[in-house]
PDB file of C-alpha atoms in Angstrom:
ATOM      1  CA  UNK A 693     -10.612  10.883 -12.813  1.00 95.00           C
ATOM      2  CA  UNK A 694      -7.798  13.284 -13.698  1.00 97.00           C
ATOM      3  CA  UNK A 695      -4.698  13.377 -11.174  1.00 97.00           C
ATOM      4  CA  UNK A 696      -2.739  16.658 -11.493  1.00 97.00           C
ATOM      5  CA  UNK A 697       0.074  18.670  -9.853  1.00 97.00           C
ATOM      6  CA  UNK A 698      -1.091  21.252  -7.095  1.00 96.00           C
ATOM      7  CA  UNK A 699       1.043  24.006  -8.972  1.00 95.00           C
ATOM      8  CA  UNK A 700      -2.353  26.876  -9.863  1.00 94.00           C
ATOM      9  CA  UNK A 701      -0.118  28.021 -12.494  1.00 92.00           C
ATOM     10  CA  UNK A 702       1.084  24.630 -14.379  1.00 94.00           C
ATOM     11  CA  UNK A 703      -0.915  24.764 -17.924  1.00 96.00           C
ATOM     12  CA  UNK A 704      -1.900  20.789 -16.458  1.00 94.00           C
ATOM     13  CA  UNK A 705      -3.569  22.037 -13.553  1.00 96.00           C
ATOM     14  CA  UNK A 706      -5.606  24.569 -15.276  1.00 97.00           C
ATOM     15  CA  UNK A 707      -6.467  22.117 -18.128  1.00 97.00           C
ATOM     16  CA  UNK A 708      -7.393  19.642 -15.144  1.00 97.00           C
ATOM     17  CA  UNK A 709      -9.278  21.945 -13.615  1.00 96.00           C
ATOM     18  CA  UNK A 710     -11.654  23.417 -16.479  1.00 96.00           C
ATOM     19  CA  UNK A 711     -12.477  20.011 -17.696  1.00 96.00           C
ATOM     20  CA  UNK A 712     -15.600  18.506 -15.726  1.00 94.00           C
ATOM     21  CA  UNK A 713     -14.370  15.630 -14.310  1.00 95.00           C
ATOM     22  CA  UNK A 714     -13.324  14.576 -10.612  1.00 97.00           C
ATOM     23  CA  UNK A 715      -9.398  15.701 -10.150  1.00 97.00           C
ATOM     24  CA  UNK A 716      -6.732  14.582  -7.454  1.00 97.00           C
ATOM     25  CA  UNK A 717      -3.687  16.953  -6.948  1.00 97.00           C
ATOM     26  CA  UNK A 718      -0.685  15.777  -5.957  1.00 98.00           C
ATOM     27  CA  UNK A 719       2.158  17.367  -4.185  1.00 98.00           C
ATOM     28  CA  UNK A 720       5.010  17.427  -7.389  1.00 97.00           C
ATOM     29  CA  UNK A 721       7.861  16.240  -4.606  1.00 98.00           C
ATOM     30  CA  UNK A 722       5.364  13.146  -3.403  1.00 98.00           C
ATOM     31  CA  UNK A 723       4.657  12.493  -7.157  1.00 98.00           C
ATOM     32  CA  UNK A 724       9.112  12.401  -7.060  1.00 98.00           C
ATOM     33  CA  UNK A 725       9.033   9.721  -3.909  1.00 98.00           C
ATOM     34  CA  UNK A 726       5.648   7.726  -5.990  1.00 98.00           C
ATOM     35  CA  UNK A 727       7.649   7.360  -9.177  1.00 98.00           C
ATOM     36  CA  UNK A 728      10.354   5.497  -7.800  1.00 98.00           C
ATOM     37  CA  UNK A 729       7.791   3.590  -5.671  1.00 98.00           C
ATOM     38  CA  UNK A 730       5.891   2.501  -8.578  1.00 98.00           C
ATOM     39  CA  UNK A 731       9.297   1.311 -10.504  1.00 98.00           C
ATOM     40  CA  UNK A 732       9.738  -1.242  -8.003  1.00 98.00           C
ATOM     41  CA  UNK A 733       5.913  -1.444  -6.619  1.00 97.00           C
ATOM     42  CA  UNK A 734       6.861  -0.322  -3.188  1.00 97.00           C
ATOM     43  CA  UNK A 735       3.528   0.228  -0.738  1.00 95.00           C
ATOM     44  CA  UNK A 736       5.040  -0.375   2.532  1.00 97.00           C
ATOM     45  CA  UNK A 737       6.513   3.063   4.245  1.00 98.00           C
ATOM     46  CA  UNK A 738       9.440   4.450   2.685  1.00 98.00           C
ATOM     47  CA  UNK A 739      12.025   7.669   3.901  1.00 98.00           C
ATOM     48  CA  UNK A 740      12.206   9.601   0.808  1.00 98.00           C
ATOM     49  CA  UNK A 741      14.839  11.839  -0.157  1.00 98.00           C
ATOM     50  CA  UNK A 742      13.012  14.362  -2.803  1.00 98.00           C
ATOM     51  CA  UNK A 743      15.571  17.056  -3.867  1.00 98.00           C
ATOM     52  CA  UNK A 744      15.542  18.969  -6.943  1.00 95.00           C
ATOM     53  CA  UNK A 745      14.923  22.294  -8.443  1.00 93.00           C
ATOM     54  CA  UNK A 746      11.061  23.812  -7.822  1.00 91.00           C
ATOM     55  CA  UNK A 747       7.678  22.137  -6.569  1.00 95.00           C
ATOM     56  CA  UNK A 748       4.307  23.882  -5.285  1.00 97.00           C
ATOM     57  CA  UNK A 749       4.382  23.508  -1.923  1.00 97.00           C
ATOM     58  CA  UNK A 750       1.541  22.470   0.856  1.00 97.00           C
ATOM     59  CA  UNK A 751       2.172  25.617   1.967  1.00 97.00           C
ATOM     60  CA  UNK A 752       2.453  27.597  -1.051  1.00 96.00           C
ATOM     61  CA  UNK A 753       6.312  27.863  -0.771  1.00 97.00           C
ATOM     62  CA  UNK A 754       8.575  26.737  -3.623  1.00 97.00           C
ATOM     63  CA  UNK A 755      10.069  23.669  -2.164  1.00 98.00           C
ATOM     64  CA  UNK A 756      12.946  21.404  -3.195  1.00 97.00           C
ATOM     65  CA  UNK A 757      15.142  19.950  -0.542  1.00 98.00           C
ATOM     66  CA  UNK A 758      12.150  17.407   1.100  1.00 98.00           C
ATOM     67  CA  UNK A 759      12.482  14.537   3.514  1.00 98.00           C
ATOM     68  CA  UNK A 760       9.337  12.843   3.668  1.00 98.00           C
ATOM     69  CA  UNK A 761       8.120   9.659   5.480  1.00 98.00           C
ATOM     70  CA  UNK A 762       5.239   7.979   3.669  1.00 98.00           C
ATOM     71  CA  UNK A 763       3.772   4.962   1.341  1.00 97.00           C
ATOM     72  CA  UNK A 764       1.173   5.449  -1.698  1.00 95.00           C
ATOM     73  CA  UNK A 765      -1.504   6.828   0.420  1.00 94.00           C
ATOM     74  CA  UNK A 766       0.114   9.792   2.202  1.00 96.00           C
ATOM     75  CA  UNK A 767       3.129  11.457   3.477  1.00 98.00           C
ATOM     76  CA  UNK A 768       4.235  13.103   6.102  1.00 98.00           C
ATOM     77  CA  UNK A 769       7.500  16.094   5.920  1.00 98.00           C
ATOM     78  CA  UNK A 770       9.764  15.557   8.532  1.00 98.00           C
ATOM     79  CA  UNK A 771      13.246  17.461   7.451  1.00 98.00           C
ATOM     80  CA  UNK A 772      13.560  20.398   5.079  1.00 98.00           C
ATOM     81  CA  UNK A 773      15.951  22.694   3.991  1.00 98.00           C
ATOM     82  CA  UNK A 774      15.485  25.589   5.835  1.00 98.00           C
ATOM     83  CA  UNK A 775      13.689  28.313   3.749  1.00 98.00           C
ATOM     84  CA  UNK A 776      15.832  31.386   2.014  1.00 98.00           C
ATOM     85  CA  UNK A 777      14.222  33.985  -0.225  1.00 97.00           C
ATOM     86  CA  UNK A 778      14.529  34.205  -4.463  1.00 96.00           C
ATOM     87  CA  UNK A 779      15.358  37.620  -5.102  1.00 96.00           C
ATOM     88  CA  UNK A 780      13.343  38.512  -8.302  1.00 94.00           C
ATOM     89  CA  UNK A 781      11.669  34.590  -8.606  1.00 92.00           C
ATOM     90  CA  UNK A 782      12.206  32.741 -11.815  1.00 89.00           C
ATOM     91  CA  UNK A 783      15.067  35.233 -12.192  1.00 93.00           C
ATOM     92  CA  UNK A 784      17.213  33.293  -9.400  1.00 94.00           C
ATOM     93  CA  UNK A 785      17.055  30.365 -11.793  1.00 93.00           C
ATOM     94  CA  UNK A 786      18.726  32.039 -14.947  1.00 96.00           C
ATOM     95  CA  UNK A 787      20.848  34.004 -12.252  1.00 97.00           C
ATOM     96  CA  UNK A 788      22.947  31.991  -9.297  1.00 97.00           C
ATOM     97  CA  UNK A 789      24.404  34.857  -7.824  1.00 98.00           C
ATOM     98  CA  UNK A 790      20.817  36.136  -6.371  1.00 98.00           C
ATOM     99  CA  UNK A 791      20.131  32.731  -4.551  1.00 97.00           C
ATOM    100  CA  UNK A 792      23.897  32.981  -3.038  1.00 98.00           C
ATOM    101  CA  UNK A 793      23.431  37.224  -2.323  1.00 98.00           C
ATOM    102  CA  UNK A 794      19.834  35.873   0.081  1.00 98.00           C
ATOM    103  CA  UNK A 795      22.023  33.072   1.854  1.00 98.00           C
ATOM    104  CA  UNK A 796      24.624  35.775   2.725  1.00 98.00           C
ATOM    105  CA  UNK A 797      21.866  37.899   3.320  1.00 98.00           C
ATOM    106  CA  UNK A 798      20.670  35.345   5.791  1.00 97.00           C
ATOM    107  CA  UNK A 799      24.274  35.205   7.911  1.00 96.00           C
ATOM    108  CA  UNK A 800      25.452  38.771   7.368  1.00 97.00           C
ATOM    109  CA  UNK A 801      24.932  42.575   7.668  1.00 97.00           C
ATOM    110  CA  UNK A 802      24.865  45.018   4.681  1.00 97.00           C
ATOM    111  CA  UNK A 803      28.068  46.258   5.767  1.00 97.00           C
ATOM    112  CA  UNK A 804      29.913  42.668   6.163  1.00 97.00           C
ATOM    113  CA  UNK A 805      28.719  41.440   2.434  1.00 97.00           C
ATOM    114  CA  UNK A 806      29.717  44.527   0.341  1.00 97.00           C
ATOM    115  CA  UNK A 807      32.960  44.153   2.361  1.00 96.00           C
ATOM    116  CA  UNK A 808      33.688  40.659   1.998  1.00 96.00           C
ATOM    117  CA  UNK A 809      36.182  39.359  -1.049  1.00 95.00           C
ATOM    118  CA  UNK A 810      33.403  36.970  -2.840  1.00 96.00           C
ATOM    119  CA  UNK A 811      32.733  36.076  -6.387  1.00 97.00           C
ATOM    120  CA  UNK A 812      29.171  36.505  -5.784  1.00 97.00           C
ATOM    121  CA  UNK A 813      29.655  39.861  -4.116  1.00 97.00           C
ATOM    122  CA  UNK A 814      31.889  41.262  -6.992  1.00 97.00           C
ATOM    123  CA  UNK A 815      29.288  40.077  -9.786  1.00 97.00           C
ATOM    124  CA  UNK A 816      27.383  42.762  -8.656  1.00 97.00           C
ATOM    125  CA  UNK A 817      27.535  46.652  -7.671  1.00 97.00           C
ATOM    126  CA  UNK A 818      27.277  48.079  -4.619  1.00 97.00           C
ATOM    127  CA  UNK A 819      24.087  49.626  -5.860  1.00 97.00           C
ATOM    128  CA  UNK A 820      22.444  46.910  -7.024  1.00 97.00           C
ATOM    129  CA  UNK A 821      23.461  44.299  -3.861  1.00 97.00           C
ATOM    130  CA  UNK A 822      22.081  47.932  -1.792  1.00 97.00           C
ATOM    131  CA  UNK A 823      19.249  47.269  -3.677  1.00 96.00           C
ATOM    132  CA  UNK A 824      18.623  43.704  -3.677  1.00 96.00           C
ATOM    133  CA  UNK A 825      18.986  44.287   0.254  1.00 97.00           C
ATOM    134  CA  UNK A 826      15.384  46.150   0.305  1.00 96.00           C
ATOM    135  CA  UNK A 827      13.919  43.476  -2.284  1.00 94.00           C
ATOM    136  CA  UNK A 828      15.372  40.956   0.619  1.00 96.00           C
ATOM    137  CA  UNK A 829      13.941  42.842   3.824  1.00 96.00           C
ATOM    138  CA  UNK A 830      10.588  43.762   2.128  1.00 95.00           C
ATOM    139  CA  UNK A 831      10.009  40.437   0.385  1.00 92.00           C
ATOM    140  CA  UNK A 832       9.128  41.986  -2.427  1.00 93.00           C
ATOM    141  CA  UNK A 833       8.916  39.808  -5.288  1.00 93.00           C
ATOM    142  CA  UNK A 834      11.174  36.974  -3.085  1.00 96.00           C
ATOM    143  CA  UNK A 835       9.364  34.052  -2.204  1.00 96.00           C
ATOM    144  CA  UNK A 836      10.496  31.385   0.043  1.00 97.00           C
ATOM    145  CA  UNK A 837      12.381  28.314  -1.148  1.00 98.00           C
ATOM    146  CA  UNK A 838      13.715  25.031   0.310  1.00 98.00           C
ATOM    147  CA  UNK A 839      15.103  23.932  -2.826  1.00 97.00           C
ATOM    148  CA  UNK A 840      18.286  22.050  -3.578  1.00 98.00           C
ATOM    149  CA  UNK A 841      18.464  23.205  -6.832  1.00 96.00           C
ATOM    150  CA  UNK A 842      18.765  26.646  -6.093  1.00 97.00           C
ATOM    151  CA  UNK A 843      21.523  25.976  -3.514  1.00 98.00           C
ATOM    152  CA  UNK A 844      23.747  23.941  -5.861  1.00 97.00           C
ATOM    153  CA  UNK A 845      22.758  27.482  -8.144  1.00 97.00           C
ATOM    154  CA  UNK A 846      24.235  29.379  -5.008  1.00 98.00           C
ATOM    155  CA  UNK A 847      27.730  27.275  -4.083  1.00 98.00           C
ATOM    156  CA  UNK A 848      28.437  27.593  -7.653  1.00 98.00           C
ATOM    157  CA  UNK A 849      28.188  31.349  -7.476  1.00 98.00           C
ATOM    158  CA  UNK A 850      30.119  31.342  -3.876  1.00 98.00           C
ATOM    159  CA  UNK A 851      33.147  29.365  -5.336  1.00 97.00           C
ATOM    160  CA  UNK A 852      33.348  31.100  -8.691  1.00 97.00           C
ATOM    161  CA  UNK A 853      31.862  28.784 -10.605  1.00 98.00           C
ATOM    162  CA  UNK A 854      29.109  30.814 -12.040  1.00 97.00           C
ATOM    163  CA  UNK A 855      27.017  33.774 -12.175  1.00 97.00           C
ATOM    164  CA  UNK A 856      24.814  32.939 -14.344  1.00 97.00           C
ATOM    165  CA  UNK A 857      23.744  29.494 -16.037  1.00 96.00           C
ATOM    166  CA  UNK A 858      21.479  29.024 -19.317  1.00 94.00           C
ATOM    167  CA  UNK A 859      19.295  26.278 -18.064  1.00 91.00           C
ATOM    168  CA  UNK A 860      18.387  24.886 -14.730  1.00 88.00           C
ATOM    169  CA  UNK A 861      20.375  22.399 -12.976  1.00 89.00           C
ATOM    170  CA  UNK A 862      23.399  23.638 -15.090  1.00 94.00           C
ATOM    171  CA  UNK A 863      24.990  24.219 -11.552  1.00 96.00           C
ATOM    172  CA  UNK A 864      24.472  20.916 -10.666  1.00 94.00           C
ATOM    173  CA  UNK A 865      26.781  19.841 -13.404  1.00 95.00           C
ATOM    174  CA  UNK A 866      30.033  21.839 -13.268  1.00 97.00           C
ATOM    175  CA  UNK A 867      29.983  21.223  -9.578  1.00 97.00           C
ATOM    176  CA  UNK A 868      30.336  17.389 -10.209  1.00 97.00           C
ATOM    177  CA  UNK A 869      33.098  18.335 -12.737  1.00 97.00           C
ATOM    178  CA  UNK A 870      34.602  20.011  -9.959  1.00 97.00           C
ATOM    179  CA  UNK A 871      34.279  17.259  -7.688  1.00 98.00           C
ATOM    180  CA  UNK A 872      37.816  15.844  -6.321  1.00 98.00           C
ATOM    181  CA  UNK A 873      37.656  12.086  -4.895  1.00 96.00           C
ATOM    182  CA  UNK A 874      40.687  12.834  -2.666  1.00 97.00           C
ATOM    183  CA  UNK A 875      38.790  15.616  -0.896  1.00 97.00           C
ATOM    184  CA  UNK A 876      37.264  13.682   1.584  1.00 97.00           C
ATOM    185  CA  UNK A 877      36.168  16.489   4.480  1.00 97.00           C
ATOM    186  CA  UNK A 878      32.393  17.840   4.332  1.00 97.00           C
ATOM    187  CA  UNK A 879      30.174  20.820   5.209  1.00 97.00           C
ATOM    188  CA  UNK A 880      28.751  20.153   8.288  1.00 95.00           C
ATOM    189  CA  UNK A 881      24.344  20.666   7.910  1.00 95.00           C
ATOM    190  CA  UNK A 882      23.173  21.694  11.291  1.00 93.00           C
ATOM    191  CA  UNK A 883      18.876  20.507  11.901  1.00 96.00           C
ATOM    192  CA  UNK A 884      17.166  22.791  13.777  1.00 94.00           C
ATOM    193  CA  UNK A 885      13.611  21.670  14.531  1.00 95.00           C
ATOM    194  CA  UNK A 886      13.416  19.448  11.393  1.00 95.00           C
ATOM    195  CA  UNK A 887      15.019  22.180   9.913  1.00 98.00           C
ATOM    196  CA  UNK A 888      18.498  22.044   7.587  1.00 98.00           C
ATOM    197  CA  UNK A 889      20.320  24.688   8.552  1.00 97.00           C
ATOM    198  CA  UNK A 890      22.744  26.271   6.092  1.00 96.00           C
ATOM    199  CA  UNK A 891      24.621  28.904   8.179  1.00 95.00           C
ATOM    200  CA  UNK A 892      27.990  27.090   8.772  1.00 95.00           C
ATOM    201  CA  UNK A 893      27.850  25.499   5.195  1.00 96.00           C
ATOM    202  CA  UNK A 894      27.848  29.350   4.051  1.00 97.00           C
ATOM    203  CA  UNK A 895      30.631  30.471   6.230  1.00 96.00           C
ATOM    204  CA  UNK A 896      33.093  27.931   6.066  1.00 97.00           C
ATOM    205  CA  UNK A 897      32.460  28.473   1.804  1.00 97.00           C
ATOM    206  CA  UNK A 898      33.260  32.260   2.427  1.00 95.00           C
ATOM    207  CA  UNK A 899      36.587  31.109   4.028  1.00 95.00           C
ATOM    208  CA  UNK A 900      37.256  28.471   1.610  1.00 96.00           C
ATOM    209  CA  UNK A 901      37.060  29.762  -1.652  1.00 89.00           C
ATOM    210  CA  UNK A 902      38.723  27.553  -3.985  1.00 96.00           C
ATOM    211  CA  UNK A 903      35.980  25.737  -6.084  1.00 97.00           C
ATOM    212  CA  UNK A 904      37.127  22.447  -6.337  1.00 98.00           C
ATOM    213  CA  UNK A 905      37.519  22.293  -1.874  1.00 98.00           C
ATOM    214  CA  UNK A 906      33.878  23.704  -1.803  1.00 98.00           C
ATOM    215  CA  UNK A 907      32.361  21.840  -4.234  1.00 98.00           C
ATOM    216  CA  UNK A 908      33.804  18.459  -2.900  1.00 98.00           C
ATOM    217  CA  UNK A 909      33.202  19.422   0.852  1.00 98.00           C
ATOM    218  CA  UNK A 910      29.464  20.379  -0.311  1.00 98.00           C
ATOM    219  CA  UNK A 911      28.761  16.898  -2.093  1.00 98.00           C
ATOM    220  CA  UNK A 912      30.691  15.180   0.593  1.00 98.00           C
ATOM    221  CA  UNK A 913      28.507  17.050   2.990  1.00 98.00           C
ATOM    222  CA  UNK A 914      24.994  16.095   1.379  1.00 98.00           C
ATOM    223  CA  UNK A 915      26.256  12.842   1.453  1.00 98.00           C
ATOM    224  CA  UNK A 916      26.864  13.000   5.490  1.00 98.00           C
ATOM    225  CA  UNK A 917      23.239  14.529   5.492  1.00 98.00           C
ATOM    226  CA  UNK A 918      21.252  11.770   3.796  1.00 98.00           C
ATOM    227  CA  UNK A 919      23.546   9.224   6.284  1.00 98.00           C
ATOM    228  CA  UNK A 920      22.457  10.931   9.068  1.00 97.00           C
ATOM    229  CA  UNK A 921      18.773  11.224   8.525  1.00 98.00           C
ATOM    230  CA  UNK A 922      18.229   7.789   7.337  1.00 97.00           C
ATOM    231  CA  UNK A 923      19.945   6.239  10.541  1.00 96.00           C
ATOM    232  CA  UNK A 924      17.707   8.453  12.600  1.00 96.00           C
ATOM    233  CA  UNK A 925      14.957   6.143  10.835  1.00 96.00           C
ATOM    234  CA  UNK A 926      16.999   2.780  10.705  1.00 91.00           C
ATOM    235  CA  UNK A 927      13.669   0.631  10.185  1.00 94.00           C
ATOM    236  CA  UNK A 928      13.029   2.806   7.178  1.00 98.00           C
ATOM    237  CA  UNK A 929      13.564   1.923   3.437  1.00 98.00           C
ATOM    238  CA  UNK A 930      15.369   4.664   1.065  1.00 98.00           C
ATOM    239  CA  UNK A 931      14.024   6.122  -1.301  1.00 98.00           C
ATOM    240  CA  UNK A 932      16.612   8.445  -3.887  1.00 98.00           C
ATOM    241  CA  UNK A 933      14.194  11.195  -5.899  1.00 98.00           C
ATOM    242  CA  UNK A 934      14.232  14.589  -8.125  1.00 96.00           C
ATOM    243  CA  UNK A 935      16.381  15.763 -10.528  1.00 94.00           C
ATOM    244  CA  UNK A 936      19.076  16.514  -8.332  1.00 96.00           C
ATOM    245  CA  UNK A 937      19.926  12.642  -7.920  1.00 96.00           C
ATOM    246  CA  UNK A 938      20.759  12.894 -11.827  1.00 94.00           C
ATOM    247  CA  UNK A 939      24.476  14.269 -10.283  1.00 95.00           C
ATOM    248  CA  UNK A 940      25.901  10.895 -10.646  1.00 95.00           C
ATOM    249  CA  UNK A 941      28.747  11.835  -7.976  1.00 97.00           C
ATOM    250  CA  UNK A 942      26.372  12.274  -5.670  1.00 97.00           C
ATOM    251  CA  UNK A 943      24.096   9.372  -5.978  1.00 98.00           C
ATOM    252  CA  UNK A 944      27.434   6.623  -6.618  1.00 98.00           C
ATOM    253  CA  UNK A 945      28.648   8.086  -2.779  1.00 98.00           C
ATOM    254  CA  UNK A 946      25.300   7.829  -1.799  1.00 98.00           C
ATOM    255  CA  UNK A 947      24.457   4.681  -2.498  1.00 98.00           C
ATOM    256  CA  UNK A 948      28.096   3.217  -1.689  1.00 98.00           C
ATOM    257  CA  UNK A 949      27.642   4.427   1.987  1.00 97.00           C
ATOM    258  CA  UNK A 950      24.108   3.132   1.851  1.00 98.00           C
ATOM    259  CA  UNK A 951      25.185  -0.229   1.042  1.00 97.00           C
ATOM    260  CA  UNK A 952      27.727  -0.391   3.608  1.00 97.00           C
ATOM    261  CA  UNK A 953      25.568   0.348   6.218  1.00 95.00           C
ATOM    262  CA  UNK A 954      23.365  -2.627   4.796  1.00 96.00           C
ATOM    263  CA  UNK A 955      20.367  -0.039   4.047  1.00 96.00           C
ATOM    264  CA  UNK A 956      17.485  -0.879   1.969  1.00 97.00           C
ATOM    265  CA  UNK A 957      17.541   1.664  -1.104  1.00 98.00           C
ATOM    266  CA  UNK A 958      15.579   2.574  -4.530  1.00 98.00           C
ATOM    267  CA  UNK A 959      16.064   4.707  -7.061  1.00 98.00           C
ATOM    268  CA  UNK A 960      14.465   5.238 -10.445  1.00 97.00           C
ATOM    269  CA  UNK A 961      16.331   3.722 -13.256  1.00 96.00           C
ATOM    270  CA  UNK A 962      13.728   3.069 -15.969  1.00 97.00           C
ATOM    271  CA  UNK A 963      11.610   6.220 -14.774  1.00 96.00           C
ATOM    272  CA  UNK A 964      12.922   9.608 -15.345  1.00 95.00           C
ATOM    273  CA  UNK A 965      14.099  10.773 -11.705  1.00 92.00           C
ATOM    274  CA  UNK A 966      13.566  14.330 -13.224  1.00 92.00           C
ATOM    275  CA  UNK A 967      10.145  15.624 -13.651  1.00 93.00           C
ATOM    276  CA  UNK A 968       9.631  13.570 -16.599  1.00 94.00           C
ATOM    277  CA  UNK A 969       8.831  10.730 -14.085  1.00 95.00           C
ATOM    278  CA  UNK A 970       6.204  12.681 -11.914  1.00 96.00           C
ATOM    279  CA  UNK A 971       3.067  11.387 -13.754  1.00 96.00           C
ATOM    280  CA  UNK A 972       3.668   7.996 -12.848  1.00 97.00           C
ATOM    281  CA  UNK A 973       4.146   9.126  -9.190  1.00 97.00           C
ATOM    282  CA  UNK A 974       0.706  10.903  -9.970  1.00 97.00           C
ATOM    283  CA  UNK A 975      -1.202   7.654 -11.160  1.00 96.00           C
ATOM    284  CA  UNK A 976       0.298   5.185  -8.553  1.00 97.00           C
ATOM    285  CA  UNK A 977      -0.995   7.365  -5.895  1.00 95.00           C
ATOM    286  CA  UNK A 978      -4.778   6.153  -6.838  1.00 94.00           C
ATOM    287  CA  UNK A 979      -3.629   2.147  -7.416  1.00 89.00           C
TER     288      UNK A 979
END
């Protein structure tokens, strides 16, 4: 038996699939809730927290920013972030400021954006966010994302940050180093049928602009989030997974609240919670 990712494109899968033997394909963010399941040999039913960069979808979307509910046989979603478009695909990774342009996108006519004072707006010209605009409407090359990763990619380019990074999840990092304890007010995440909804988050950003305010009230905010949802499920254990967890600001507040609120939590700390951990997620689905 081979057990794969359900990515079509992954060099894995397609070595999986053109050898003739019986193959299992996993869902890459339930592979991120199995890992840290098989760490501590959890099979009872688990709320799972699965954020991180890029996963093939059961829908064929990129996804990212997962809540699932679940043991080692199956899962079910029950919250996601609420999908945006990648203007140009992979570029959006190597490129911030075109995940932040498609949230504005998102809240805002043409006219509004190239009008607003924004870092993201000034990285490019009027042509190209003109442009950009009909790659938006169309969908042309602009898939749809729920990923965490590629917001973190998007408040960096919002509060200045960055424009540009030169590997993924660099975001992720100089927003923690802009992280300020004292801060303590969040971004407030709307749900809107299962749905986390970004449109105030954006706003109140465009208003705030200082980076250190937004990237303090946006980790202070994700923070609020995870609370939320995992009193909504009280009976629930927590499970912590993806590569976005590796933001050590984030998971210390996480888990601090957790533990105040006497909740039941896991997170990988001899597995990789990056992708480097999937594969055990992969096996411990068939034990």
């Amino acid at each position: 038996l081979i057990v794969c990712d359900k990515h079509p494109t992954y060099e894995s899968t397609k070595w999986a699939k053109s050898q003739n033997i019986e193959i299992v394909q996993i869902q890459h963010h339930y592979a991120h809730m199995l890992s840290c399941m098989a760490e501590y040999n959890l099979k009872e039913k688990v709320l799972a927290f699965c954020f991180d960069g890029t996963g093939y979808g059961d829908d064929g979307n990129i996804w990212g920013g997962e809540v699932f509910i679940g043991d080692n046989k199956s899962y079910k979603r029950v919250n996601h972030f609420k999908y945006f478009k990648l203007l140009g695909g992979e570029k959006s990774v190597k490129e911030p400021k075109r995940s932040a342009l498609s949230l504005l996108f998102d809240i805002l006519h043409l006219e509004e954006i190239l009008a607003l004072d924004s870092p993201t707006v000034k990285s490019f010209s009027e042509n190209e966010i003109k442009l950009m605009h009909t790659v938006w409407k169309k969908g042309l090359n602009a898939p749809l994302t729920s990923s965490l990763g590629r917001i973190f990619d998007a408040i960096a380019s919002l509060s200045g940050i960055a424009q540009l990074q030169s590997y993924e999840g660099e975001t992720g990092l100089q927003i923690e180093m802009a992280y300020d304890g004292r801060i303590k007010e969040f971004y407030d995440f709307g749900i809107i049928d299962n749905q986390i909804d970004l449109k105030s988050c954006i706003k109140k950003i465009i208003e705030d602009k200082e980076a250190t305010l937004i990237s303090s009230k946006f980790i202070n905010g994700l923070v609020e989030l995870i609370v939320k949802i995992s009193q909504k499920h009280d009976n629930l254990p927590v499970i912590l997974a993806g590569g976005v967890f590796q933001n050590k600001t984030l998971l210390e507040l996480v888990v601090k609240r957790l533990e105040n609120l006497n909740k039941r939590y896991y997170y990988s700390q001899k597995i990789p919670l990056n992708d480097a951990g999937t594969s055990i997620g992969q096996i411990y689905s068939q034990v």
